[in-house]
Coordinates of C-alpha atoms and ligand atoms in Angstrom, one line a residue:
M1 CA -15.7 -4.3 19.1
T2 CA -12.9 -3.9 16.9
N3 CA -12.9 -2.8 12.9
S4 CA -11.3 -5.7 11.8
L5 CA -13.3 -7.6 8.9
R6 CA -11.0 -10.7 10.1
V7 CA -12.3 -10.2 14.0
R8 CA -15.4 -8.9 13.5
L9 CA -16.0 -12.4 11.3
L10 CA -14.5 -14.9 13.8
W11 CA -17.0 -13.0 16.5
W12 CA -20.3 -14.0 14.5
L13 CA -18.6 -18.1 13.8
L14 CA -16.8 -18.5 17.3
V15 CA -19.9 -17.0 19.5
P16 CA -22.9 -19.2 17.8
L17 CA -20.1 -22.3 17.3
A18 CA -19.7 -21.7 20.8
I19 CA -23.8 -22.2 22.3
Y20 CA -23.6 -24.9 20.2
V21 CA -21.2 -26.9 21.5
F22 CA -21.8 -25.8 25.0
V23 CA -25.4 -27.9 24.2
T24 CA -24.3 -30.6 22.3
G25 CA -21.1 -30.4 25.0
K26 CA -24.0 -31.1 27.8
A27 CA -26.3 -33.4 26.0
A28 CA -23.0 -35.9 25.5
Y29 CA -22.3 -35.6 29.1
D30 CA -25.7 -36.1 30.2
N31 CA -26.5 -38.9 27.9
A32 CA -23.1 -40.4 28.9
R33 CA -23.6 -39.8 32.1
H34 CA -27.1 -42.0 31.6
T35 CA -25.7 -45.0 29.5
A36 CA -22.5 -45.4 32.1
D37 CA -24.4 -45.0 35.0
L38 CA -27.5 -48.0 33.2
V39 CA -24.9 -50.6 32.7
Q40 CA -23.7 -50.8 35.9
E41 CA -26.8 -51.2 37.4
N42 CA -27.3 -53.4 35.2
T43 CA -24.6 -55.4 36.5
L44 CA -25.3 -55.2 40.2
L45 CA -28.7 -56.6 39.2
A46 CA -27.1 -59.4 36.9
S47 CA -24.8 -60.1 39.5
A48 CA -27.4 -60.5 42.6
R49 CA -29.8 -62.8 40.8
M50 CA -27.7 -64.9 40.2
I51 CA -26.3 -64.9 43.8
A52 CA -30.3 -65.2 44.8
G53 CA -30.2 -68.4 42.6
E54 CA -28.1 -70.3 44.3
V55 CA -30.2 -69.3 48.1
E56 CA -31.7 -72.6 48.8
W57 CA -33.2 -74.1 51.6
S58 CA -31.1 -77.5 53.4
D59 CA -32.9 -78.7 56.5
S60 CA -35.1 -76.0 56.9
R61 CA -32.4 -72.9 56.5
L62 CA -31.5 -71.1 54.1
L63 CA -28.0 -71.5 52.6
V64 CA -26.3 -70.3 49.8
D65 CA -23.0 -70.7 47.9
V66 CA -22.4 -67.3 45.9
P67 CA -21.0 -68.8 42.3
P68 CA -17.9 -66.8 40.9
A69 CA -19.4 -65.6 38.1
A70 CA -21.3 -63.3 40.3
L71 CA -18.1 -61.9 41.1
E72 CA -16.4 -62.1 37.9
V73 CA -18.9 -60.3 35.8
F74 CA -17.8 -56.8 37.3
A75 CA -13.6 -57.9 36.1
S76 CA -12.1 -54.3 35.1
P77 CA -8.5 -53.2 34.0
Q78 CA -9.4 -50.1 36.7
G79 CA -9.8 -52.9 39.5
D80 CA -13.0 -52.2 41.0
Q81 CA -13.4 -53.4 44.4
V82 CA -17.4 -55.8 45.0
F83 CA -18.6 -56.2 48.0
Y84 CA -21.9 -58.8 48.9
N85 CA -24.3 -59.1 51.8
V86 CA -26.8 -62.3 52.1
S87 CA -29.3 -61.7 54.7
V88 CA -32.8 -63.3 55.9
D89 CA -35.7 -60.7 57.1
D90 CA -34.7 -62.3 60.8
G91 CA -31.0 -60.3 60.6
R92 CA -29.6 -63.6 59.5
L93 CA -25.9 -63.6 57.6
L94 CA -25.7 -65.5 55.2
A95 CA -22.4 -64.7 53.1
G96 CA -20.9 -61.3 52.4
A97 CA -19.9 -58.6 54.7
P98 CA -21.4 -58.0 58.0
D99 CA -21.0 -54.3 57.4
F100 CA -22.5 -53.7 53.7
P101 CA -25.0 -51.1 54.2
T102 CA -28.1 -52.9 53.3
L103 CA -31.5 -51.2 53.0
P104 CA -34.0 -52.4 54.5
A105 CA -35.9 -55.2 52.8
A106 CA -38.8 -53.5 51.2
G107 CA -41.9 -55.9 50.4
H108 CA -41.8 -55.6 46.7
D109 CA -39.8 -57.3 44.0
E110 CA -38.0 -53.9 42.2
P111 CA -34.2 -53.7 42.9
D112 CA -33.5 -50.5 44.7
Y113 CA -30.4 -49.0 43.8
Y114 CA -28.1 -46.7 46.0
D115 CA -25.2 -45.1 46.5
A116 CA -23.4 -46.1 49.8
D117 CA -19.7 -46.1 51.4
L118 CA -18.3 -48.7 53.1
H119 CA -14.8 -48.7 54.1
G120 CA -13.9 -45.2 53.6
K121 CA -15.3 -45.5 49.8
S122 CA -18.4 -44.3 47.8
I123 CA -19.7 -47.5 46.1
R124 CA -22.7 -47.6 44.0
A125 CA -24.9 -50.6 45.5
V126 CA -28.2 -52.6 44.6
G127 CA -30.4 -54.3 46.8
F128 CA -32.4 -57.4 45.7
V129 CA -35.1 -59.5 48.0
R130 CA -36.0 -63.3 47.2
Q131 CA -38.6 -64.7 48.9
M132 CA -38.4 -68.3 49.8
Y133 CA -40.8 -70.5 50.8
D134 CA -40.9 -73.6 53.1
N135 CA -43.5 -75.4 54.4
G136 CA -46.0 -72.3 54.4
A137 CA -43.7 -69.6 55.9
I138 CA -41.8 -67.1 54.0
R139 CA -38.6 -66.1 54.3
R140 CA -37.2 -62.2 52.4
V141 CA -33.8 -63.0 51.1
L142 CA -32.2 -60.0 50.7
V143 CA -29.1 -60.1 48.4
S144 CA -27.7 -56.5 48.1
V145 CA -24.4 -56.0 46.3
G146 CA -22.1 -53.2 45.7
K147 CA -18.9 -52.1 43.6
T148 CA -16.5 -48.9 43.5
Q149 CA -16.9 -46.3 41.1
A150 CA -14.1 -46.7 38.8
S151 CA -15.0 -48.6 35.6
R152 CA -18.3 -46.8 35.6
D153 CA -16.2 -43.4 35.8
A154 CA -14.4 -44.5 32.9
M155 CA -16.8 -45.8 31.0
F156 CA -18.2 -42.2 31.5
R157 CA -15.1 -40.7 30.4
E158 CA -14.7 -42.3 27.0
L159 CA -18.1 -42.0 26.2
W160 CA -18.1 -37.5 26.3
R161 CA -14.8 -36.9 26.1
P162 CA -13.8 -37.9 22.4
Q163 CA -16.4 -37.1 21.4
F164 CA -16.1 -33.0 23.0
V165 CA -12.7 -32.8 21.5
R166 CA -13.9 -34.0 18.6
Q167 CA -16.3 -30.9 18.3
I168 CA -13.4 -28.2 19.9
E169 CA -11.2 -29.4 16.9
M170 CA -13.8 -29.1 15.1
V171 CA -14.5 -25.4 16.2
L172 CA -11.0 -24.5 16.2
L173 CA -10.6 -26.0 12.7
A174 CA -13.3 -23.2 11.8
V175 CA -11.7 -20.4 12.9
A176 CA -8.4 -21.5 10.8
L177 CA -10.0 -22.6 7.7
A178 CA -11.6 -19.0 8.3
C179 CA -9.0 -16.9 8.9
I180 CA -6.8 -18.3 6.0
G181 CA -9.7 -18.3 3.7
L182 CA -10.7 -14.4 4.3
T183 CA -7.0 -13.6 4.3
F184 CA -6.5 -15.5 0.7
E185 CA -10.2 -13.7 -0.3
L186 CA -8.7 -10.2 1.2
R187 CA -6.0 -10.5 -1.7
P188 CA -7.4 -9.0 -4.7
L189 CA -8.2 -6.1 -2.7
L190 CA -4.6 -5.7 -1.0
K191 CA -3.9 -5.7 -5.3
V192 CA -6.5 -3.4 -5.6
K193 CA -4.5 -0.9 -2.9
E194 CA -1.5 -1.4 -4.3
E195 CA -2.6 -0.6 -7.4
V196 CA -3.7 2.8 -6.2
M197 CA -1.1 3.2 -4.5
D198 CA 1.5 2.6 -6.8
R199 CA -0.1 5.5 -9.8
D200 CA 1.1 8.6 -10.6
P201 CA -0.9 11.6 -9.4
M202 CA -2.5 11.6 -13.1
Q203 CA -3.0 8.9 -14.0
L204 CA -6.6 8.5 -14.3
E205 CA -7.1 4.9 -16.4
P206 CA -10.0 2.6 -14.3
L207 CA -8.9 0.0 -11.9
R208 CA -9.5 -3.5 -12.9
V209 CA -12.1 -5.1 -11.7
E210 CA -12.2 -8.4 -13.3
R211 CA -10.1 -10.8 -10.7
L212 CA -12.1 -9.1 -8.4
H213 CA -15.2 -10.7 -6.3
T214 CA -19.2 -9.6 -7.3
E215 CA -19.5 -8.2 -3.7
L216 CA -16.6 -6.0 -3.9
R217 CA -16.9 -4.9 -7.4
P218 CA -19.1 -2.1 -7.0
I219 CA -16.9 -0.7 -4.5
V220 CA -14.2 -0.2 -6.7
E221 CA -16.5 0.4 -10.3
A222 CA -17.6 2.9 -7.7
I223 CA -14.3 5.1 -7.5
N224 CA -13.7 3.7 -10.7
Q225 CA -16.7 6.3 -11.9
C226 CA -15.2 8.9 -9.1
I227 CA -12.1 8.7 -11.6
A228 CA -13.6 8.9 -14.4
R229 CA -15.8 12.5 -13.0
L230 CA -11.7 13.3 -12.0
G231 CA -10.8 12.4 -16.0
L232 CA -13.3 14.8 -17.1
Q233 CA -12.7 17.2 -14.9
V234 CA -8.8 17.5 -15.5
A235 CA -9.2 17.7 -18.7
A236 CA -11.9 20.5 -18.7
Q237 CA -9.3 22.7 -17.2
R238 CA -6.5 21.7 -19.0
R239 CA -8.6 22.5 -22.2
F240 CA -9.7 25.9 -20.8
I241 CA -5.7 27.3 -20.2
A242 CA -4.7 26.0 -23.5
D243 CA -7.9 27.6 -24.7
A244 CA -7.6 30.7 -22.8
A245 CA -3.6 30.6 -23.8
H246 CA -4.8 29.9 -27.3
Q247 CA -6.8 33.1 -27.0
L248 CA -3.9 34.9 -26.1
R249 CA -1.2 34.8 -28.6
T250 CA -3.6 36.7 -31.4
P251 CA -4.1 39.8 -29.5
L252 CA -0.2 39.6 -28.6
T253 CA 0.9 39.5 -31.7
L254 CA -1.4 42.0 -33.0
L255 CA 0.0 44.0 -30.3
E256 CA 3.2 42.9 -31.3
T257 CA 2.9 44.5 -34.8
Q258 CA 0.6 47.7 -33.3
L259 CA 4.4 48.1 -31.3
Q260 CA 6.7 48.0 -34.0
F261 CA 4.6 50.3 -36.1
A262 CA 4.5 52.7 -33.8
R263 CA 8.4 52.7 -32.4
Q264 CA 8.7 53.7 -36.8
H265 CA 7.6 57.0 -36.0
R266 CA 10.5 59.3 -36.5
D267 CA 10.4 63.2 -34.2
M268 CA 9.6 61.0 -31.1
E269 CA 10.4 62.3 -27.4
P270 CA 13.5 59.5 -26.2
S271 CA 11.4 58.9 -23.6
L272 CA 8.4 57.6 -25.4
S273 CA 11.1 55.8 -27.9
E274 CA 12.5 53.8 -24.2
T275 CA 8.7 53.2 -23.1
L276 CA 7.8 51.9 -26.8
A277 CA 10.8 49.8 -26.4
A278 CA 10.5 48.4 -22.9
M279 CA 6.3 47.4 -23.9
Q280 CA 7.5 45.7 -26.3
R281 CA 10.5 43.9 -24.5
S282 CA 7.1 42.7 -21.8
N283 CA 4.9 42.2 -24.7
R284 CA 7.3 39.3 -25.8
S285 CA 8.0 37.8 -22.9
M286 CA 4.0 38.0 -22.5
V287 CA 4.1 35.5 -26.3
G288 CA 7.0 33.4 -24.2
L289 CA 4.5 32.5 -21.2
T290 CA 2.0 32.0 -23.1
N291 CA 3.2 29.5 -26.0
K292 CA 4.7 28.2 -23.0
L293 CA 1.3 27.6 -21.5
L294 CA -0.1 26.4 -24.2
L295 CA 2.7 23.9 -24.9
L296 CA 2.3 22.4 -20.8
A297 CA -1.3 22.0 -22.4
Q298 CA -0.2 20.3 -24.9
A299 CA 1.9 17.9 -22.5
E300 CA -0.5 17.0 -20.1
A301 CA -3.1 16.0 -22.6
A302 CA -0.7 13.8 -25.5
D303 CA -0.9 10.6 -24.5
Y304 CA 0.6 7.6 -25.0
T305 CA -1.4 5.1 -26.8
Q306 CA -1.7 8.0 -29.5
L307 CA 1.6 8.8 -29.3
A308 CA 2.6 5.2 -30.2
K309 CA 2.0 5.0 -33.6
Q310 CA 4.7 7.8 -34.8
K311 CA 8.5 6.8 -34.9
V312 CA 10.7 9.2 -34.5
D313 CA 14.5 10.0 -34.8
L314 CA 15.5 11.2 -32.3
A315 CA 19.4 11.6 -33.2
A316 CA 17.9 14.3 -36.0
I317 CA 15.4 16.3 -33.6
A318 CA 18.6 16.9 -31.2
Q319 CA 20.6 18.0 -34.6
D320 CA 17.6 20.5 -35.4
V321 CA 17.7 21.9 -32.2
I322 CA 21.2 22.7 -31.4
E323 CA 21.3 24.3 -34.7
D324 CA 18.7 26.6 -33.5
L325 CA 19.8 27.3 -30.7
A326 CA 23.3 28.0 -32.6
M327 CA 22.9 31.7 -32.5
F328 CA 22.0 32.0 -28.9
A329 CA 25.0 30.3 -27.7
Q330 CA 27.8 32.5 -29.5
K331 CA 25.8 35.4 -28.3
R332 CA 26.3 33.7 -24.2
E333 CA 29.9 32.8 -25.5
I334 CA 29.1 29.0 -24.8
D335 CA 30.9 25.8 -26.9
L336 CA 27.2 24.3 -27.7
G337 CA 28.8 20.6 -28.6
A338 CA 26.7 16.9 -29.9
E339 CA 27.5 13.3 -29.7
L340 CA 25.0 12.3 -31.9
A341 CA 24.0 8.8 -32.7
D342 CA 23.6 8.0 -36.3
S343 CA 20.3 7.3 -36.0
A344 CA 18.2 7.3 -32.7
W345 CA 14.7 6.1 -33.3
I346 CA 12.1 6.2 -30.7
I347 CA 7.7 6.3 -30.1
G348 CA 7.1 9.4 -29.6
H349 CA 5.1 13.2 -30.9
E350 CA 8.1 15.0 -33.1
A351 CA 7.5 18.2 -31.3
L352 CA 7.4 17.8 -28.0
L353 CA 10.5 16.3 -28.5
S354 CA 11.7 19.0 -29.8
A355 CA 10.7 20.9 -27.4
L356 CA 12.0 18.8 -24.7
V357 CA 15.3 19.4 -26.0
Y358 CA 14.5 23.1 -26.7
N359 CA 14.5 23.3 -23.0
M360 CA 17.3 20.7 -21.5
A361 CA 19.8 23.1 -23.9
E362 CA 18.3 26.3 -23.6
N363 CA 19.0 26.0 -19.6
A364 CA 22.4 24.4 -20.1
I365 CA 23.1 27.8 -22.0
R366 CA 21.3 30.0 -20.0
Y367 CA 22.2 29.1 -16.9
T368 CA 25.9 28.6 -17.6
Q369 CA 28.8 31.7 -17.3
Q370 CA 30.0 33.1 -20.1
G371 CA 32.8 30.6 -21.8
G372 CA 30.9 27.6 -20.5
H373 CA 31.2 24.2 -22.1
V374 CA 27.5 22.5 -22.9
T375 CA 26.8 19.3 -24.6
V376 CA 23.7 17.8 -26.1
A377 CA 24.3 13.7 -26.6
V378 CA 21.7 11.1 -28.0
A379 CA 23.1 7.7 -27.4
R380 CA 21.4 4.0 -28.3
D381 CA 22.5 0.9 -26.3
A382 CA 20.5 -2.1 -25.4
G383 CA 16.8 -1.1 -26.3
R384 CA 17.2 2.0 -24.9
V385 CA 18.3 5.3 -25.9
T386 CA 19.5 8.2 -23.5
L387 CA 19.5 12.2 -24.2
T388 CA 21.4 13.8 -22.2
V389 CA 22.4 17.9 -21.9
T390 CA 25.4 18.7 -20.3
D391 CA 27.0 21.7 -18.8
D392 CA 29.3 23.3 -16.3
G393 CA 27.9 26.0 -15.8
P394 CA 26.0 26.5 -11.6
G395 CA 24.1 23.4 -11.5
I396 CA 21.0 23.3 -9.0
P397 CA 22.0 22.5 -5.7
A398 CA 20.8 18.7 -4.4
E399 CA 17.2 20.5 -2.2
A400 CA 16.2 21.9 -5.5
R401 CA 16.3 19.2 -7.6
S402 CA 13.1 18.1 -7.6
R403 CA 10.8 21.5 -6.7
V404 CA 12.6 22.2 -10.6
F405 CA 10.2 20.0 -12.3
E406 CA 7.1 22.0 -10.4
P407 CA 5.5 24.6 -12.7
F408 CA 6.7 28.4 -12.1
Y409 CA 9.2 26.9 -9.5
R410 CA 12.4 29.1 -10.5
A411 CA 16.2 28.7 -8.5
S412 CA 18.1 31.5 -9.7
A413 CA 15.8 35.6 -9.8
D414 CA 18.4 37.3 -11.5
T415 CA 17.4 35.6 -15.1
E416 CA 14.9 36.1 -16.9
G417 CA 12.2 32.9 -17.3
T418 CA 8.3 31.6 -16.8
G419 CA 9.4 28.7 -14.4
L420 CA 7.5 25.9 -17.4
G421 CA 10.6 25.0 -19.2
L422 CA 11.6 21.7 -16.8
A423 CA 7.1 21.0 -16.0
I424 CA 7.4 21.0 -19.9
A425 CA 9.8 18.5 -19.9
K426 CA 8.8 16.5 -17.0
E427 CA 4.9 16.4 -18.9
I428 CA 6.9 15.3 -22.3
V429 CA 9.0 12.8 -20.0
Q430 CA 6.2 11.4 -18.9
A431 CA 4.3 11.4 -22.4
H432 CA 6.6 9.4 -24.2
R433 CA 6.9 6.9 -20.8
A434 CA 10.3 7.8 -19.8
D435 CA 12.5 9.3 -16.8
I436 CA 14.2 11.8 -16.3
A437 CA 17.0 12.9 -13.8
L438 CA 19.3 15.3 -12.6
R439 CA 22.7 14.8 -11.5
A440 CA 25.1 16.8 -10.2
R441 CA 28.5 16.7 -12.5
E442 CA 31.8 15.0 -10.6
H443 CA 34.2 15.2 -13.1
P444 CA 34.2 18.5 -13.4
A445 CA 33.1 18.7 -9.6
R446 CA 30.9 21.4 -11.3
G447 CA 27.6 21.7 -13.7
L448 CA 24.8 19.8 -14.3
I449 CA 23.7 16.5 -16.1
V450 CA 20.2 16.1 -17.7
A451 CA 19.7 13.0 -18.5
V452 CA 16.3 11.2 -20.0
E453 CA 15.9 7.3 -20.6
F454 CA 13.8 5.8 -23.1
A455 CA 13.1 2.7 -24.7
S456 CA 13.7 2.9 -27.9
G457 CA 11.0 1.8 -31.0
Ligands
ATP1 N1 20.9 24.1 -16.5 C1 20.9 24.5 -15.5 N2 22.2 24.7 -14.6 C2 21.1 25.8 -13.9 N3 20.4 25.5 -13.4 C3 19.3 25.4 -13.9 C4 19.4 24.7 -14.7 N4 18.4 24.0 -15.8 C5 17.6 24.4 -15.1 N5 18.1 26.0 -13.9 C6 17.2 25.8 -12.8 O1 15.9 25.4 -13.3 C7 15.5 26.5 -12.9 C8 13.4 25.6 -13.7 O2 14.1 25.7 -14.5 P1 12.8 25.8 -16.0 O3 13.4 25.7 -17.2 O4 11.9 24.7 -15.5 O5 12.5 27.3 -15.7 P2 13.5 28.7 -16.2 O6 14.4 28.6 -17.0 O7 13.9 30.0 -15.5 O8 12.3 29.2 -16.9 P3 11.9 29.1 -18.7 O9 12.8 27.9 -19.3 O10 10.6 28.1 -18.7 O11 11.9 30.4 -19.5 C9 15.5 27.2 -13.3 O12 15.2 28.9 -13.0 C10 17.2 27.1 -13.2 O13 17.4 28.1 -11.3
MG2 MG1 14.0 27.0 -18.6

C-alpha cells in the first residue's frame, strides 16, 4: 500500500464504511422488498375478499356482481393491469377471465399467494376460497385476483433507493471531509518543512512548536534536541579553533622576538642572514594566519542578539581603516579615495566591522595593479546603510564569485594571502544580519564592486 498518509487514512475510512453501507444497504433492500410484497398482497386479499363477499345464491344458482371498488383499490400511476376469476368447484365460471391461472381450490380458508403468467405478463395473484351453503350442499367458490407488478416494483424502489443514495452521499462526504481536514491539519507540518528548508546551514535555533498539534510536537521536539546537540558540537569546534589559534600566538610572538634578536648579530655569514630573514617572513605570515583564524572564530561565534546592544558609526570606522591602509596603498601606488557620509549609525560590533572594512579594502588595494583606483564609500538612505569598496583591478570571474567566500579559497596564486579574508567578511556580515554581494563594474568595464547592505540603527 502507498505510503501517503492521506491514502492510508482513506483506506481506514473507506473499507469499514463500504462494509457498513453494504450490510445496511442489503438489510434495507430486503426490508423494502418485504414491505412492498406485503402491501401488494394485502391489497390483493382485500380485493378478493370484497369480490367473495358479493357471491350469493339466487334460485339455487351462485351469482356474483363484481363491485367496482374491488378493482379500484389497485389504481396507481403505474397503470397496473388487474385480472380476476371467480369460479365454483364444479368448474363453472361466475365472472372474470376464463384463462386466469387459478390454483386448485384448497380445503382451507387461508389465502394462497403465488406468481403466475397471464397473456405473457408476470403477475402476483391470490386465491381465496369462500364456502357457500345451500340446503345442506356446500359449494366452494374460488376467487382469484392477480395484478402486474409495476406499482409494487415502484414502491420497492422508492423504499430502498433514497436510503441507499443517502448512505453513498454520506460516504463521499466523509471522504471529502477527511481529505480537506487532512490538508488543513497538515499545514503546520508543511510550515515546519518550509522553515527547515529556508534555513541557513548554520542557523541552529530550535524550530517553533507552539502552533503544532500535540501529536506532532514530539517529532519537532526530537529534531530540536538534535539541533541543540549539533549547536553544542559546532560551538565546541569553534572554541577549539579559537583556543588553538590563541595558544599559537604566544610561541609565534616569542619566535619573532628571537629571530629579531638573532638577526642583530654581526659577523654573520650572508647565507645565514638570508635564512633568518626568510624565517622571519614565514613567521609573520604564520602570525597573520593565526590572527585570521582567531578572527574567523570570533566572527562565527558573534551573535546578533548580543550585538544588538551596541550602536556604531560605520563612517567613522571606515575613516580609521582608510587611514591605516594609506601607507599600504601608497606603497602599491594605488589612489585610495573615500566617499563617506557624515555619520552612518548601525547596530554592530566595532572591532568586527573594522575587520570587515579592512579585509574588503585591503583586497582591493592588493589585487589592483599599480596606478589603479580604490574607493571606499559609506552611504545612508531610506533606513539602509551601504558600504561599498570599488576598484578598477582585474575583478573576479563570475564563476569564482560564490567560491571566494569559502575559507582558504584563493583565485589568484601569484599574490600572498591566506584565503580567509572574504570568509571572515561573510561571517561578520551574517552576524550583523546584513547582505554582501560582489558585482562586476560596468564603467569602466574592469574592476570589482563589493557591497554590504545594513539596516540602519
Ligand atoms: N578586489 C579584488 N579584486 C580581484 N580579486 C579579488 C578581490 N578581492 C578578492 N579577490 C580574489 O578573491 C580571493 C579570496 O579573497 P580573500 O580575501 O578571501 O583571500 P585572500 O585575499 O587571498 O587572503 P587573505 O585576505 O586571507 O589574506 C583572493 O585570492 C582573490 O583572488
Ligand atoms: Mg584578502
